[in-house]
Short mmCIF file of N, CA and C in Angstrom, two decimals:
data_model
loop_
_atom_site.label_atom_id
_atom_site.label_comp_id
_atom_site.label_asym_id
_atom_site.label_seq_id
_atom_site.Cartn_x
_atom_site.Cartn_y
_atom_site.Cartn_z
N MET V 212 -0.38 -3.78 40.10
CA MET V 212 0.26 -3.53 38.62
C MET V 212 -0.90 -2.61 38.22
N GLU V 213 -2.40 -3.60 38.38
CA GLU V 213 -3.64 -3.16 37.90
C GLU V 213 -4.18 -2.17 38.58
N ALA V 214 -3.84 -1.94 39.59
CA ALA V 214 -4.16 -0.36 40.23
C ALA V 214 -3.06 0.72 39.64
N LEU V 215 -2.27 0.51 39.33
CA LEU V 215 -1.20 1.44 39.13
C LEU V 215 -1.71 2.00 37.23
N ARG V 216 -2.61 1.13 36.88
CA ARG V 216 -3.01 1.21 35.39
C ARG V 216 -4.06 2.42 35.72
N ALA V 217 -4.99 1.84 36.36
CA ALA V 217 -6.60 2.51 36.41
C ALA V 217 -6.16 3.61 37.26
N ARG V 218 -4.98 3.93 38.06
CA ARG V 218 -4.55 5.57 38.56
C ARG V 218 -4.59 6.28 37.66
N GLY V 219 -3.59 5.54 36.25
CA GLY V 219 -3.12 6.33 35.08
C GLY V 219 -4.26 6.87 34.15
N ARG V 220 -5.29 5.59 34.03
CA ARG V 220 -6.28 5.93 33.32
C ARG V 220 -7.09 7.23 33.98
N ARG V 221 -7.17 7.03 35.17
CA ARG V 221 -8.41 7.88 36.07
C ARG V 221 -7.53 9.60 36.08
N LEU V 222 -5.85 9.55 35.52
CA LEU V 222 -5.56 10.73 35.91
C LEU V 222 -5.46 11.12 34.35
N ARG V 223 -5.40 10.37 33.10
CA ARG V 223 -5.47 10.91 32.00
C ARG V 223 -6.98 11.53 31.47
N ALA V 224 -7.88 10.89 32.00
CA ALA V 224 -9.06 11.04 32.18
C ALA V 224 -9.56 12.52 32.75
N LEU V 225 -8.76 12.85 33.64
CA LEU V 225 -9.12 13.99 34.60
C LEU V 225 -8.46 14.94 33.71
N ILE V 226 -7.05 15.01 33.32
CA ILE V 226 -6.87 15.95 32.47
C ILE V 226 -7.32 16.12 31.22
N ARG V 227 -8.09 15.17 30.40
CA ARG V 227 -8.84 15.55 29.49
C ARG V 227 -9.71 16.25 30.04
N ARG V 228 -10.60 15.84 30.63
CA ARG V 228 -12.00 16.98 31.50
C ARG V 228 -10.92 18.07 31.75
N ARG V 229 -10.09 18.24 32.00
CA ARG V 229 -9.99 19.52 32.58
C ARG V 229 -9.30 20.72 31.04
N ARG V 230 -8.57 20.08 30.47
CA ARG V 230 -8.06 20.27 29.11
C ARG V 230 -9.58 21.10 28.40
N ARG V 231 -10.99 20.12 28.29
CA ARG V 231 -11.68 20.39 27.65
C ARG V 231 -12.76 21.57 28.05
N GLU V 232 -12.66 21.64 29.63
CA GLU V 232 -12.94 22.99 30.33
C GLU V 232 -12.56 24.24 29.95
N GLU V 233 -11.72 24.04 30.16
CA GLU V 233 -10.48 25.38 29.43
C GLU V 233 -10.29 25.83 28.58
N ARG V 234 -10.61 24.88 27.28
CA ARG V 234 -10.70 25.25 25.96
C ARG V 234 -12.51 25.82 25.74
N ASP V 235 -13.22 25.06 26.35
CA ASP V 235 -14.39 25.53 26.71
C ASP V 235 -14.88 27.25 27.24
N ARG V 236 -14.12 27.05 28.52
CA ARG V 236 -14.33 28.56 28.87
C ARG V 236 -13.16 29.55 27.93
N ARG V 237 -12.42 29.31 27.23
CA ARG V 237 -11.83 30.11 26.56
C ARG V 237 -12.51 30.79 25.07
N ASP V 238 -13.44 29.67 24.60
CA ASP V 238 -14.48 29.66 23.98
C ASP V 238 -15.48 30.50 24.03
N GLY V 239 -15.89 30.90 25.41
CA GLY V 239 -17.20 31.35 25.95
C GLY V 239 -18.46 30.41 26.18
N LYS V 240 -18.10 28.99 25.98
CA LYS V 240 -19.09 27.91 25.80
C LYS V 240 -19.00 27.72 27.91
N ASN V 241 -20.35 27.61 28.05
CA ASN V 241 -20.84 27.03 29.46
C ASN V 241 -20.52 25.87 29.72
N GLU V 242 -20.66 25.26 30.39
CA GLU V 242 -20.72 23.96 31.06
C GLU V 242 -21.54 22.79 30.08
N ARG V 243 -22.69 23.58 30.37
CA ARG V 243 -24.72 22.78 29.84
C ARG V 243 -23.89 22.63 28.11
N SER V 244 -23.64 23.80 27.31
CA SER V 244 -23.47 23.93 25.92
C SER V 244 -22.40 22.82 26.00
N ALA V 245 -20.91 22.51 26.40
CA ALA V 245 -20.16 21.69 26.00
C ALA V 245 -20.56 20.55 26.27
N ARG V 246 -21.62 20.08 27.27
CA ARG V 246 -21.17 18.54 27.10
C ARG V 246 -21.69 17.77 26.28
N PRO V 247 -23.30 18.00 25.74
CA PRO V 247 -23.67 17.36 24.54
C PRO V 247 -22.44 17.47 22.98
N ASP V 248 -21.55 18.65 22.92
CA ASP V 248 -20.67 18.63 22.04
C ASP V 248 -19.73 17.43 22.06
N SER V 249 -19.33 17.45 23.88
CA SER V 249 -18.06 16.23 23.81
C SER V 249 -18.47 14.85 24.05
N ARG V 250 -19.84 14.49 23.84
CA ARG V 250 -20.37 13.18 23.53
C ARG V 250 -20.56 13.00 22.34
N ALA V 251 -20.89 13.85 21.62
CA ALA V 251 -20.69 13.45 19.93
C ALA V 251 -19.57 13.24 18.78
N LYS V 252 -19.90 12.25 18.58
CA LYS V 252 -18.72 11.89 17.87
C LYS V 252 -18.37 12.54 16.69
N ALA V 253 -17.17 13.12 16.44
CA ALA V 253 -16.99 13.96 15.28
C ALA V 253 -16.89 12.72 13.57
N VAL V 254 -17.22 13.61 12.99
CA VAL V 254 -17.55 12.60 11.54
C VAL V 254 -16.57 13.53 10.68
N HIS V 255 -15.75 12.45 10.02
CA HIS V 255 -14.20 12.21 9.42
C HIS V 255 -14.97 12.69 7.93
N VAL V 256 -13.78 13.93 7.56
CA VAL V 256 -14.18 14.23 5.70
C VAL V 256 -14.27 12.86 4.80
N GLY V 257 -13.54 12.11 5.26
CA GLY V 257 -13.38 10.84 4.95
C GLY V 257 -14.24 9.63 4.62
N GLU V 258 -15.09 9.98 5.95
CA GLU V 258 -16.30 9.10 6.06
C GLU V 258 -17.51 9.88 5.14
N ILE V 259 -17.62 10.98 4.66
CA ILE V 259 -18.66 11.37 4.15
C ILE V 259 -18.33 11.40 2.60
N TYR V 260 -17.30 11.42 2.23
CA TYR V 260 -16.64 10.95 0.69
C TYR V 260 -16.75 9.37 0.52
N GLY V 261 -16.50 8.79 1.36
CA GLY V 261 -16.81 7.20 1.21
C GLY V 261 -18.34 6.95 1.34
N PHE V 262 -18.83 7.94 1.99
CA PHE V 262 -20.71 7.19 1.97
C PHE V 262 -21.06 7.98 0.42
N VAL V 263 -21.24 8.99 0.30
CA VAL V 263 -21.32 9.93 -1.20
C VAL V 263 -21.10 8.86 -2.25
N GLY V 264 -19.42 8.01 -2.04
CA GLY V 264 -19.12 7.59 -3.37
C GLY V 264 -19.68 5.92 -3.32
N ALA V 265 -20.22 5.75 -2.23
CA ALA V 265 -20.90 4.10 -1.93
C ALA V 265 -22.66 4.29 -2.75
N ILE V 266 -23.05 5.84 -2.25
CA ILE V 266 -24.38 5.94 -2.70
C ILE V 266 -24.58 6.01 -4.40
N THR V 267 -23.41 6.79 -4.78
CA THR V 267 -23.35 7.33 -6.53
C THR V 267 -23.03 6.06 -6.91
N THR V 268 -21.81 5.07 -6.47
CA THR V 268 -21.70 3.99 -7.35
C THR V 268 -22.62 3.01 -7.30
N SER V 269 -23.60 2.91 -6.12
CA SER V 269 -25.26 1.90 -6.14
C SER V 269 -25.71 2.77 -7.40
N VAL V 270 -26.00 3.67 -7.28
CA VAL V 270 -27.05 3.88 -8.24
C VAL V 270 -26.55 4.36 -9.82
N PHE V 271 -25.12 4.47 -10.28
CA PHE V 271 -24.77 4.25 -11.19
C PHE V 271 -24.93 2.85 -11.92
N ALA V 272 -24.71 1.96 -11.14
CA ALA V 272 -24.78 0.23 -11.21
C ALA V 272 -25.80 -0.03 -11.40
N ALA V 273 -27.06 0.55 -10.69
CA ALA V 273 -28.33 0.20 -10.83
C ALA V 273 -28.79 0.47 -12.31
N VAL V 274 -28.47 1.98 -12.55
CA VAL V 274 -28.76 2.18 -14.00
C VAL V 274 -28.37 1.58 -15.30
N TYR V 275 -26.94 1.02 -15.04
CA TYR V 275 -26.13 0.89 -15.89
C TYR V 275 -26.88 -1.15 -15.90
N PHE V 276 -27.08 -1.71 -14.67
CA PHE V 276 -27.81 -2.76 -15.54
C PHE V 276 -29.16 -2.87 -15.63
N PHE V 277 -29.99 -1.67 -15.10
CA PHE V 277 -31.26 -1.76 -16.11
C PHE V 277 -31.39 -1.49 -17.18
N TRP V 278 -30.55 -0.86 -17.80
CA TRP V 278 -29.85 -0.25 -19.27
C TRP V 278 -29.79 -1.80 -20.45
N ALA V 279 -28.51 -2.09 -19.41
CA ALA V 279 -28.25 -3.44 -20.49
C ALA V 279 -29.08 -4.58 -19.79
N TYR V 280 -29.80 -4.69 -19.18
CA TYR V 280 -30.66 -5.91 -19.35
C TYR V 280 -32.10 -5.54 -19.91
N THR V 281 -32.68 -4.41 -19.97
CA THR V 281 -33.78 -4.29 -20.06
C THR V 281 -34.12 -3.84 -21.77
N PRO V 282 -34.90 -4.52 -22.58
CA PRO V 282 -34.97 -4.47 -24.14
C PRO V 282 -35.50 -3.26 -24.29
N GLU V 283 -34.86 -3.08 -25.63
CA GLU V 283 -35.57 -1.56 -26.40
C GLU V 283 -36.72 -1.31 -26.38
N ARG V 284 -37.78 -2.19 -26.25
CA ARG V 284 -39.06 -2.07 -26.45
C ARG V 284 -39.74 -1.25 -24.91
N VAL V 285 -38.92 -2.03 -23.88
CA VAL V 285 -39.36 -1.57 -22.42
C VAL V 285 -38.93 0.12 -21.91
N LEU V 286 -37.78 -0.06 -22.86
CA LEU V 286 -37.18 1.32 -22.83
C LEU V 286 -37.93 2.25 -23.25
N HIS V 287 -38.53 1.92 -24.63
CA HIS V 287 -39.21 3.48 -25.70
C HIS V 287 -40.42 3.04 -25.04
N ALA V 288 -41.48 2.12 -24.24
CA ALA V 288 -42.73 2.44 -23.61
C ALA V 288 -42.52 3.21 -21.95
N LEU V 289 -41.45 3.02 -21.89
CA LEU V 289 -41.07 4.06 -20.41
C LEU V 289 -40.78 5.61 -20.92
N GLY V 290 -40.69 5.53 -22.10
CA GLY V 290 -40.63 7.37 -22.24
C GLY V 290 -39.27 7.39 -22.72
N ILE V 291 -38.39 6.21 -22.38
CA ILE V 291 -36.59 6.56 -22.70
C ILE V 291 -36.29 6.29 -24.11
N HIS V 292 -35.94 7.24 -24.56
CA HIS V 292 -35.53 7.01 -26.26
C HIS V 292 -33.80 7.45 -26.34
N TYR V 293 -33.73 8.38 -25.58
CA TYR V 293 -31.78 8.52 -25.64
C TYR V 293 -30.83 8.02 -24.89
N TYR V 294 -30.28 6.91 -25.33
CA TYR V 294 -29.15 6.02 -24.55
C TYR V 294 -28.37 5.76 -25.67
N PRO V 295 -27.14 5.48 -25.04
CA PRO V 295 -26.28 4.59 -25.86
C PRO V 295 -26.54 3.32 -26.37
N SER V 296 -25.47 2.89 -27.47
CA SER V 296 -26.36 1.59 -27.77
C SER V 296 -26.16 0.50 -27.26
N LYS V 297 -26.69 -0.57 -27.15
CA LYS V 297 -26.38 -2.02 -26.09
C LYS V 297 -24.64 -2.35 -26.67
N TYR V 298 -24.37 -1.95 -27.93
CA TYR V 298 -22.96 -2.45 -28.15
C TYR V 298 -22.07 -2.64 -27.13
N TRP V 299 -22.38 -0.99 -26.37
CA TRP V 299 -21.13 -0.19 -25.32
C TRP V 299 -21.73 -1.16 -24.01
N ALA V 300 -22.41 -1.90 -23.74
CA ALA V 300 -23.44 -3.01 -22.63
C ALA V 300 -21.93 -3.55 -22.18
N LEU V 301 -21.38 -4.06 -23.54
CA LEU V 301 -20.41 -5.17 -23.29
C LEU V 301 -19.11 -5.43 -23.75
N THR V 302 -19.14 -4.21 -24.50
CA THR V 302 -17.95 -3.47 -24.87
C THR V 302 -16.89 -2.53 -24.42
N LEU V 303 -17.97 -1.85 -23.09
CA LEU V 303 -17.00 -1.11 -21.99
C LEU V 303 -16.42 -1.81 -20.84
N PRO V 304 -17.00 -2.95 -20.47
CA PRO V 304 -16.88 -3.86 -19.47
C PRO V 304 -15.42 -4.87 -19.81
N VAL V 305 -15.33 -4.91 -20.93
CA VAL V 305 -14.23 -6.09 -21.60
C VAL V 305 -13.35 -4.84 -21.78
N TRP V 306 -13.25 -3.55 -22.26
CA TRP V 306 -12.19 -2.99 -22.40
C TRP V 306 -11.39 -2.79 -20.80
N LEU V 307 -12.42 -2.43 -20.25
CA LEU V 307 -12.03 -1.91 -19.10
C LEU V 307 -11.33 -3.13 -17.93
N SER V 308 -11.88 -4.10 -18.27
CA SER V 308 -10.58 -5.24 -17.79
C SER V 308 -9.70 -5.86 -18.46
N ALA V 309 -9.94 -5.20 -19.84
CA ALA V 309 -8.33 -5.60 -20.19
C ALA V 309 -7.41 -4.79 -19.93
N LEU V 310 -7.75 -3.16 -19.81
CA LEU V 310 -6.77 -2.24 -19.53
C LEU V 310 -6.25 -2.70 -18.00
N ALA V 311 -7.66 -3.11 -17.00
CA ALA V 311 -6.52 -3.30 -15.61
C ALA V 311 -5.93 -4.71 -15.73
N VAL V 312 -6.06 -5.57 -16.77
CA VAL V 312 -4.82 -6.63 -16.81
C VAL V 312 -3.61 -6.46 -17.21
N SER V 313 -3.75 -5.25 -18.59
CA SER V 313 -2.32 -4.73 -19.40
C SER V 313 -1.88 -3.59 -18.18
N ALA V 314 -2.47 -3.10 -17.53
CA ALA V 314 -2.00 -2.26 -16.73
C ALA V 314 -0.76 -3.02 -15.37
N PHE V 315 -1.27 -4.18 -14.98
CA PHE V 315 -0.44 -4.74 -14.46
C PHE V 315 0.90 -5.06 -14.74
N PHE V 316 0.97 -5.84 -16.15
CA PHE V 316 2.05 -5.90 -17.39
C PHE V 316 2.97 -4.65 -17.50
N ALA V 317 1.86 -3.33 -17.77
CA ALA V 317 2.66 -2.71 -18.09
C ALA V 317 3.50 -1.75 -16.93
N TYR V 318 3.07 -2.25 -15.72
CA TYR V 318 3.59 -1.89 -14.40
C TYR V 318 4.91 -2.27 -14.44
N GLU V 319 4.95 -3.86 -14.49
CA GLU V 319 5.87 -4.79 -14.25
C GLU V 319 7.20 -4.32 -14.98
N ALA V 320 6.68 -3.91 -16.37
CA ALA V 320 7.49 -3.74 -17.77
C ALA V 320 8.62 -2.22 -17.29
N TYR V 321 7.49 -1.19 -16.82
CA TYR V 321 8.22 0.01 -16.20
C TYR V 321 9.28 -0.30 -15.16
N ASN V 322 8.92 -1.10 -14.34
CA ASN V 322 10.08 -1.30 -13.04
C ASN V 322 11.28 -1.86 -13.65
N LEU V 323 10.87 -2.69 -14.36
CA LEU V 323 11.95 -3.39 -15.33
C LEU V 323 13.00 -2.69 -15.94
N ALA V 324 12.48 -1.87 -17.17
CA ALA V 324 13.05 -0.62 -17.73
C ALA V 324 13.70 0.24 -16.83
N ALA V 325 13.17 0.26 -15.51
CA ALA V 325 13.50 1.97 -14.72
C ALA V 325 14.57 1.35 -13.89
N SER V 326 15.10 -0.27 -13.61
CA SER V 326 15.79 -0.24 -12.87
C SER V 326 17.21 -0.72 -13.45
N PRO V 327 18.42 -0.45 -12.57
CA PRO V 327 19.57 -0.22 -13.26
C PRO V 327 20.16 -1.59 -13.23
N PRO V 328 21.00 -1.94 -14.41
CA PRO V 328 21.44 -3.68 -14.89
C PRO V 328 21.97 -4.30 -13.30
N LEU V 329 21.92 -5.29 -13.21
CA LEU V 329 22.19 -5.77 -12.23
C LEU V 329 23.89 -5.53 -12.03
N HIS V 330 24.54 -5.64 -13.03
CA HIS V 330 26.00 -5.43 -12.52
C HIS V 330 26.21 -3.73 -12.30
N SER V 331 25.28 -2.91 -12.05
CA SER V 331 25.33 -1.44 -11.93
C SER V 331 25.97 -1.79 -10.26
N VAL V 332 26.08 -0.36 -9.66
CA VAL V 332 26.52 -0.32 -8.42
C VAL V 332 25.51 0.13 -7.79
N LEU V 333 24.33 0.81 -8.48
CA LEU V 333 22.94 1.39 -7.73
C LEU V 333 22.04 0.22 -7.52
N GLN V 334 22.34 -0.78 -8.02
CA GLN V 334 21.29 -1.95 -7.92
C GLN V 334 21.06 -2.11 -6.16
N VAL V 335 22.91 -2.66 -5.98
CA VAL V 335 23.24 -3.04 -4.55
C VAL V 335 23.72 -1.87 -3.99
N ARG V 336 24.02 -0.71 -4.03
CA ARG V 336 24.67 0.08 -3.15
C ARG V 336 23.86 1.30 -2.73
N ASP V 337 23.54 2.07 -1.53
CA ASP V 337 23.01 2.78 -0.69
C ASP V 337 23.93 3.07 0.08
N GLU V 338 23.42 4.56 0.75
CA GLU V 338 23.77 5.34 1.88
C GLU V 338 23.79 4.12 2.93
N HIS V 339 23.01 3.07 2.99
CA HIS V 339 22.71 2.13 4.25
C HIS V 339 23.95 1.22 3.97
N SER V 340 24.29 0.75 2.90
CA SER V 340 24.95 -0.45 2.39
C SER V 340 26.44 -0.80 3.45
N ARG V 341 26.58 -1.86 3.81
CA ARG V 341 28.05 -2.03 4.43
C ARG V 341 28.72 -3.15 3.86
N PHE V 342 29.78 -2.82 2.98
CA PHE V 342 30.26 -3.90 2.65
C PHE V 342 32.03 -4.29 3.31
N ARG V 343 32.57 -5.85 3.52
CA ARG V 343 33.14 -6.00 4.40
C ARG V 343 34.26 -4.93 3.85
N ALA V 344 34.73 -4.74 2.73
CA ALA V 344 35.94 -3.89 2.17
C ALA V 344 35.52 -2.53 3.01
N ASP V 345 34.38 -1.88 3.12
CA ASP V 345 34.22 -0.48 3.64
C ASP V 345 34.33 -0.54 5.10
N LEU V 346 34.80 -1.87 5.90
CA LEU V 346 34.63 -1.80 7.47
C LEU V 346 36.31 -1.30 7.88
N THR V 347 36.29 -0.85 9.43
CA THR V 347 37.14 -0.38 9.71
C THR V 347 38.32 -1.81 10.20
N ALA V 348 39.29 -1.90 10.39
CA ALA V 348 39.89 -3.18 11.35
C ALA V 348 39.45 -3.33 12.47
N GLU V 349 39.08 -2.14 13.12
CA GLU V 349 38.35 -2.20 14.74
C GLU V 349 37.16 -3.07 14.36
N GLN V 350 36.13 -2.88 13.59
CA GLN V 350 35.10 -3.36 13.26
C GLN V 350 35.23 -4.94 12.79
N ARG V 351 36.30 -5.21 12.33
CA ARG V 351 36.68 -6.29 11.31
C ARG V 351 36.96 -7.24 12.82
N LYS V 352 37.38 -7.07 13.98
CA LYS V 352 37.82 -8.32 15.13
C LYS V 352 36.59 -8.59 15.52
N MET V 353 35.19 -7.84 15.56
CA MET V 353 33.92 -8.87 16.02
C MET V 353 33.17 -8.91 14.61
N PRO V 354 32.44 -10.20 14.43
CA PRO V 354 31.55 -10.38 13.48
C PRO V 354 30.16 -9.29 13.50
N VAL V 355 30.05 -8.84 12.28
CA VAL V 355 29.35 -8.00 12.11
C VAL V 355 28.31 -8.20 10.89
N LEU V 356 27.24 -7.87 10.74
CA LEU V 356 26.34 -7.73 9.59
C LEU V 356 26.88 -6.84 8.59
N TYR V 357 27.11 -7.52 7.45
CA TYR V 357 27.31 -6.87 6.32
C TYR V 357 27.03 -7.13 4.90
N ASP V 358 26.93 -6.37 4.14
CA ASP V 358 26.39 -6.91 2.47
C ASP V 358 27.35 -7.71 1.85
N ILE V 359 26.50 -8.57 1.32
CA ILE V 359 27.51 -9.37 0.46
C ILE V 359 27.38 -8.80 -1.29
N PRO V 360 28.34 -8.45 -1.61
CA PRO V 360 28.44 -8.08 -3.39
C PRO V 360 27.50 -9.31 -4.25
N LEU V 361 26.98 -8.68 -5.02
CA LEU V 361 25.52 -9.07 -5.76
C LEU V 361 26.98 -10.08 -6.84
N ALA V 362 27.85 -9.79 -7.27
CA ALA V 362 28.89 -10.89 -8.26
C ALA V 362 29.14 -12.07 -7.20
N GLU V 363 29.36 -11.78 -6.64
CA GLU V 363 29.36 -12.79 -5.33
C GLU V 363 28.26 -13.89 -4.65
N VAL V 364 27.53 -13.24 -4.92
CA VAL V 364 26.24 -14.37 -4.72
C VAL V 364 25.84 -14.90 -5.80
N ASN V 365 25.53 -14.04 -6.76
CA ASN V 365 25.75 -14.79 -8.15
C ASN V 365 26.41 -16.34 -8.28
N GLU V 366 28.00 -15.60 -8.35
CA GLU V 366 28.80 -16.73 -8.30
C GLU V 366 28.75 -18.02 -7.56
N ARG V 367 28.06 -17.77 -6.41
CA ARG V 367 28.16 -18.56 -5.06
C ARG V 367 26.72 -19.67 -5.47
N ILE V 368 25.79 -19.40 -6.10
CA ILE V 368 24.56 -19.41 -5.97
C ILE V 368 24.90 -20.21 -7.88
N PHE V 369 25.00 -19.58 -9.25
CA PHE V 369 25.02 -20.06 -10.15
C PHE V 369 26.02 -20.67 -10.77
N GLY V 370 27.81 -20.49 -9.93
CA GLY V 370 28.85 -20.60 -10.61
C GLY V 370 29.33 -19.92 -11.68
N ASN V 371 30.45 -20.32 -12.17
CA ASN V 371 31.02 -19.25 -13.18
C ASN V 371 31.00 -19.83 -14.25
N GLY V 372 29.79 -20.58 -14.58
CA GLY V 372 28.96 -20.60 -15.91
C GLY V 372 29.77 -22.02 -16.81
N GLY V 373 30.93 -22.90 -16.47
CA GLY V 373 31.90 -23.79 -16.83
C GLY V 373 31.20 -24.99 -15.92
N GLY V 374 31.40 -25.96 -17.01
CA GLY V 374 31.64 -27.67 -16.39
C GLY V 374 29.81 -27.83 -16.80
N ASP V 375 28.71 -27.72 -16.33
CA ASP V 375 27.68 -27.88 -16.39
C ASP V 375 26.80 -27.30 -17.90
N GLY V 376 27.19 -26.38 -18.32
CA GLY V 376 26.41 -26.21 -19.29
C GLY V 376 25.48 -25.24 -18.91
N GLY V 377 24.97 -25.10 -17.83
CA GLY V 377 23.72 -24.20 -17.30
C GLY V 377 24.00 -23.05 -16.36
N GLY V 378 25.46 -23.03 -16.81
CA GLY V 378 25.68 -21.79 -15.19
C GLY V 378 26.03 -22.08 -14.07
N GLY V 379 26.15 -23.31 -13.71
CA GLY V 379 26.13 -23.93 -12.19
C GLY V 379 25.09 -24.20 -11.67
N ALA V 380 24.07 -23.97 -12.75
CA ALA V 380 22.43 -23.93 -11.68
C ALA V 380 22.22 -25.71 -10.62
N GLY V 381 23.09 -26.30 -11.36
CA GLY V 381 22.85 -28.07 -11.66
C GLY V 381 23.47 -28.57 -10.04
N LYS V 382 24.49 -27.67 -9.47
CA LYS V 382 26.11 -27.64 -8.60
C LYS V 382 25.03 -27.21 -7.09
N ARG V 383 25.36 -28.06 -6.53
CA ARG V 383 24.82 -27.16 -5.10
C ARG V 383 26.01 -26.91 -4.15
N ARG V 384 26.01 -25.76 -3.97
CA ARG V 384 27.36 -24.74 -3.94
C ARG V 384 26.87 -24.25 -2.16
N ARG V 385 28.14 -24.70 -0.69
CA ARG V 385 27.79 -24.45 0.55
C ARG V 385 28.21 -23.05 0.59
N TRP V 386 27.88 -22.41 1.37
CA TRP V 386 28.21 -20.77 1.74
C TRP V 386 29.08 -21.39 2.95
N ARG V 387 29.79 -20.19 3.13
CA ARG V 387 31.46 -20.69 3.60
C ARG V 387 31.79 -19.08 3.67
N ILE V 388 30.67 -18.58 4.74
CA ILE V 388 31.56 -17.02 5.40
C ILE V 388 32.57 -17.41 6.49
N THR V 389 33.20 -16.72 5.94
CA THR V 389 34.33 -16.70 7.31
C THR V 389 34.68 -15.22 7.78
N VAL V 390 34.69 -15.05 9.14
CA VAL V 390 35.34 -14.11 9.74
C VAL V 390 36.71 -14.00 10.22
N SER V 391 37.07 -12.93 9.82
CA SER V 391 38.70 -12.71 9.87
C SER V 391 39.06 -11.58 10.84
#
């Protein structure tokens, strides 16, 4: 088995080499100029953007911490006279942190507002849903997987709201799925 794998790897390497040589012949490159290019690792644009972003972020963080922690008399001694108030050194991070935390709650509130109510058909049915009523007589002969309607699930878990005052949450109900 290992011999077959090794043979497959050699064959794929041969095919890649021939395709590369054919491409270089079409582009007018000779074999010597093609060799260094084929060994060089291609740099993706995302890697360049990531590198520039990391350097830029580091520089801005260094400038921010220098400005935030350096006393004003030292800044004036260095010839730096135009800078924002030190009030913003604390206010800006607090506001950004509060914005980030509130964004989670706003996102959840938006999802709750955008979702249909529990009794809506849009909540539980789509083009891939299969309910027992949708199955043909031929499909009902053999047990198949199908979706249980949400109203039935709520009824079995929580009950109909009578008796215990808590919607039936105190009672344990057993699932009994029958195939007919």
